[in-house]
Amino acid sequence: MTVPAEPVPPIHATTRRPLPTFRGTPPFPEAARTALADPQLRANLRRATTTIRDKRSRVVAEREDWEQLRLAGAAIKDEVLRDLPALLERLERAVVAAGGVVHWARDAADANAIVIEVARAHGTTEVVKVKSMTTQEIELNEALAIEGIDVWETDLAEMIVQLGHDLPSHILVPAIHRNRTEIRDIFRDEMGKVGRPAPADLTDDPKQLAEAARRHLREKFLRARVAVSGGNFAVAETGTIAVVESEGNGRMCLTLPDVLITVLGIEKLVPTWRDLEVFLQLLPRSATAERMNPYTSMWTGVTPGDGPQEFHLVLLDNGRTDVLSDQVGRQALRCIRCSACLNVCPVYERTGGRAYGSPYPGPIGAILTPQLRGIAHHPVDKQTASLPFASSLCGACFDACPVRIDIPEVLVHLRAQVVEHAARSHRIPTPEAGSMAAAGWVLQTARRLGRAERLASLGGRVVGRRGAIGRLPAPGWAGAWLRRRDLRTPARESFRAWWRRTGGRDDAR
Amino acid sequence: MTGKVPADAPARRAEVLARIAAALVDRPASSAVPRDYQHRLPDHVDVLDLFAERVADYRSTVHRTDAAGLAATVAAAIADRGIRRLVVPGGIPEGWLAACPAERIGDDPPLSVEELDGIDGTITGCAVAIAETGTFVLDAGSGQGRRVLSLLPDRLICVVTADQVVGTVPEALARLEPARPQTWVSGPSATSDIELERIEGVHGPRILDVVLVDRPG
Ligand code: SF4
């Protein structure tokens, strides 16, 4: 490898760069190799991405004005970026006028310190949390744990990930790498350690699993005094924050506790109330492929007698201003985190999210993570530098993106920056050669492994996942990452094999 | 009570704003936002029919009635769902519940979350409803009450009157007051987190009845 393994001092940037979030993830090709060797993960991902992709095409085709909505969405977000200082100050005034408190965080450390301080001021030892990529980015859970504050993830998938001591693999369906039997086992073994236990006769029927989650979490919701959320949109004009969700755990967190803390990236603004008309149409169709998601909550500061009586809004930079400083790369800040680009990406479909080494996987992760880590201004670590190569530049992501982010254009631009940094430090050959055509390799390897699996199954045996991983070289620097993965209970069979055997009947093992 | 603001807060704020200004030294060009997307449904579309169809798509139950049949329809929904104790927010018209078979529980003084958690169901009005997406919007106004009332009980009955139904999302936003806390509801609580299998009902009300009151004649 030709890129320095450690971040080097910044050239232009004013503060220390955020560290990689999933520490110890190896560069994309190596991380992808592990994912590719996991037949269940690949089968689940394929099923997930195909299902969402097909549904999405249908609900998008229903709208003849889809392209007009995309153009409007992109233009509104460009306006936000252009007028960001004025809009942020306007948002701040509106939130304060409505009884909220606004905090500004330069980086993850600032944001975590603010959340900890608010939690401490209320003497709480636990917070409930709505799924939020921003709080994953700043590693809030870890920061709170150090302070002795328990964080309860309340989104079903995030809870599965948290109880399973695991990492998420997809923006919208973070537990897509787990099948129902694994989830049942996790609930049975882990729920009782942190609260209301799962019923002893719990089967792997998804309905029963959801019911167990409902009961387990209800106890926490009713007790919690402090909640932490992210936000999908913040209206500068009115100070209104919007959270879009499906399960109702968001409503619980946003309504029941006394205190609400929302951590929001500074790019999440829209200028006016009316602008929501564009995004509330683009987001649900692009994300969960629905005309509208089950619940959208909107609130403005504090409403006397209804919901939290204390509201804190934390406005987070954490590298976003570095993204903003790059004239080509800044379009990544239009992103509304819908995950449509993941589901159409041939590379992502085969590797899953964890190979990307950040909470932002897939095509958006490949352009956002390197920029958040300051690639516009200084060399980045080798894992980050490998991300712009994790694409075949097929362009499907641009076509799917509801805010028209030209992801291939940014990828090519970032590749040039990686090469330039390497050349400046007189390291040859170029990273492209070393980091290889990561995407092409992934696609080829997936085909080869698929064939091998089918052959093995002909002998009547299911390929053991651990066996497959065991044959792969695990270089020392990948150790930490692989160890984290090894915490997972190996599934005895792939989802596909399980399905073939049981026809999906409950509780068949 | 308000959390303390850390001492370096003004410096942090100034630094973030300065970084943004520095990042925008190239002064990106301004251009108007094109808004030639759909604002209204075509005239030939019957918004009430479309609303009923789209709500049903989410696997909620839609009951169509008129003012004369409303009380009986509400009473039947309450009975069918086995609701014995019903939360009735302030401002619900008396006529809706003229035949109510359940014990009515008001929210004045406010119910505790524990009390609410033990009640079977809630009836609510709404602020506006959207045909294209099958959505109704609660804004804590009269006949709706606090957000939590429509959250904890497991069965929710929402009465939507014909004049509240608009065609599109843009029309709905134009009618809503941003300062009010809002909950947009499109079908019951749902998850697809387990093997992408859709399950109705995780934390919110798992059973949703929408009573649509048509215009007379
Ligand atoms: S880049 Fe576009 S498609 Fe991808 S998550 Fe962001 S908004 Fe969605």
XYZ file of C-alpha atoms in Angstrom, chain A residues 14-15 47-48 51 62-63 65 68-69 72 75-76 79 81-82 84-85 88-89 92 101 104-106 110 114 117 122 154-157 172-173 176 179-180 183 206-207 209 211 214 217-218 221-222 238 240 246-249 251-252 255-256 266 273-278 280-281 285 290-300 303 305-307 310 312 317 321 324-325 327 330 495, chain B residues 1-6 8-9 11-13 15-17 19-39 54 57-58 113-114 117 130 132-133 135 138 140 145-148 150-154 169-171 173-174 176-206:
184
model
C -7.904 24.073 11.398
C -8.439 21.164 13.760
C -32.526 -10.291 -1.190
C -32.707 -6.966 0.664
C -36.658 -6.270 -2.839
C -46.089 6.339 -10.072
C -44.900 9.952 -10.064
C -43.006 14.533 -11.943
C -38.970 17.730 -11.350
C -38.983 16.772 -7.685
C -36.170 20.933 -6.934
C -31.679 23.130 -6.009
C -33.048 23.620 -2.495
C -29.356 26.972 -1.764
C -25.175 25.155 1.259
C -24.755 28.552 -0.369
C -25.515 28.157 5.261
C -24.285 30.764 7.775
C -28.091 28.390 10.604
C -28.389 31.664 12.466
C -30.961 29.210 15.909
C -31.417 25.708 23.484
C -22.615 24.411 18.277
C -20.175 21.512 18.009
C -16.961 21.743 16.022
C -17.725 18.858 21.407
C -22.646 18.671 25.246
C -23.392 17.626 30.184
C -30.526 15.825 34.950
C -34.845 1.711 20.299
C -35.043 1.065 16.584
C -35.683 -2.671 16.206
C -32.717 -3.286 13.928
C -32.048 1.478 6.680
C -31.984 -2.169 7.634
C -30.012 -7.305 7.373
C -31.700 -14.134 9.999
C -34.705 -14.672 12.244
C -32.369 -12.729 16.172
C -41.015 -12.123 13.185
C -44.345 -11.103 14.772
C -39.903 -11.113 17.829
C -43.775 -8.230 20.229
C -42.209 -3.913 22.048
C -38.593 -1.348 25.098
C -41.907 -0.108 26.479
C -39.647 4.341 27.190
C -41.936 4.857 30.155
C -39.629 28.217 11.630
C -39.118 23.041 13.144
C -41.669 3.603 10.651
C -41.884 1.850 13.978
C -43.035 4.501 16.417
C -39.941 4.260 18.590
C -42.411 9.073 18.544
C -41.812 7.430 21.924
C -42.755 12.547 23.112
C -42.310 10.747 26.456
C -25.263 21.482 9.795
C -41.564 25.289 5.706
C -42.756 24.967 2.147
C -39.529 23.220 1.120
C -40.611 20.188 3.115
C -43.146 19.531 0.347
C -40.290 18.382 -1.866
C -41.397 14.602 2.269
C -42.154 13.270 -1.201
C -40.222 6.799 -1.892
C -43.425 3.854 0.264
C -45.684 6.714 -0.692
C -45.252 7.876 2.873
C -43.542 6.361 5.889
C -45.802 5.426 8.824
C -44.788 8.288 11.129
C -43.267 11.708 10.667
C -42.864 13.827 13.802
C -42.340 17.573 13.669
C -41.783 19.871 16.571
C -40.688 23.436 17.128
C -44.764 22.960 23.477
C -47.869 20.575 28.357
C -47.068 18.362 25.355
C -43.844 16.382 24.951
C -36.598 20.955 27.588
C -31.484 20.973 23.049
C -19.666 20.334 11.931
C -17.032 22.329 6.455
C -18.185 22.217 1.846
C -14.813 23.669 0.876
C -16.335 22.709 -5.075
C -19.652 19.552 -1.660
C -30.679 -17.860 5.109
C -34.894 24.014 33.941
C -32.319 24.443 31.243
C -28.958 22.723 30.751
C -25.930 24.849 31.466
C -24.177 26.292 28.439
C -20.467 25.393 28.497
C -16.499 28.068 25.427
C -19.876 28.032 23.648
C -16.041 30.472 20.680
C -17.317 27.193 19.252
C -20.173 28.927 17.524
C -15.431 28.918 14.848
C -18.052 26.829 13.056
C -19.475 29.920 11.349
C -15.163 27.678 8.882
C -18.355 27.751 6.835
C -17.575 31.231 5.543
C -14.049 30.120 4.612
C -15.387 27.055 2.806
C -17.651 29.252 0.703
C -14.990 31.726 -0.498
C -15.779 30.761 -4.098
C -19.299 32.217 -3.621
C -21.339 29.547 -5.411
C -23.807 30.996 -7.894
C -27.434 31.352 -6.901
C -30.214 29.959 -9.023
C -33.962 29.813 -8.566
C -35.531 26.605 -7.268
C -37.652 25.077 -10.054
C -41.069 24.175 -8.645
C -42.802 22.700 -11.635
C -43.653 19.475 -9.819
C -47.249 18.516 -9.100
C -49.044 20.749 -6.607
C -54.449 4.626 -0.190
C -53.127 0.009 0.978
C -51.339 0.337 4.324
C -48.013 7.678 30.906
C -48.613 4.647 33.115
C -50.280 2.585 28.785
C -53.623 13.682 2.226
C -52.190 10.847 -2.568
C -50.250 9.310 0.299
C -51.836 10.198 5.423
C -52.413 15.251 13.958
C -52.518 18.501 18.890
C -54.972 16.545 22.381
C -51.419 15.775 23.406
C -49.228 13.672 21.088
C -48.914 10.903 23.624
C -52.454 8.701 20.078
C -49.215 6.872 20.877
C -49.490 4.597 23.901
C -52.908 2.903 23.577
C -52.718 0.037 21.093
C -48.383 16.919 0.266
C -47.871 20.545 -0.892
C -51.543 21.312 -0.244
C -48.251 21.763 4.251
C -49.943 24.967 3.132
C -50.632 23.370 8.541
C -49.259 25.635 11.242
C -45.502 24.919 11.697
C -45.412 25.936 15.336
C -47.811 23.153 16.351
C -46.301 19.733 17.163
C -47.296 17.361 14.392
C -47.542 13.651 13.806
C -48.089 12.511 10.248
C -49.576 9.023 10.279
C -49.615 6.772 7.216
C -50.820 3.358 8.252
C -50.021 1.555 11.481
C -46.570 1.289 12.989
C -44.471 -1.064 10.864
C -41.073 -2.654 10.564
C -39.256 -4.668 7.941
C -36.164 -5.159 10.036
C -36.402 -8.928 10.283
C -35.562 -10.448 6.922
C -37.453 -7.606 5.248
C -40.760 -9.127 6.225
C -43.252 -6.346 6.891
C -44.823 -6.534 10.327
C -47.611 -4.142 11.226
C -47.174 -2.806 14.666
C -44.101 -2.333 16.760
C -44.370 0.620 19.137
C -47.190 2.774 17.926
C -50.830 1.727 17.809
C -50.916 -1.631 16.051
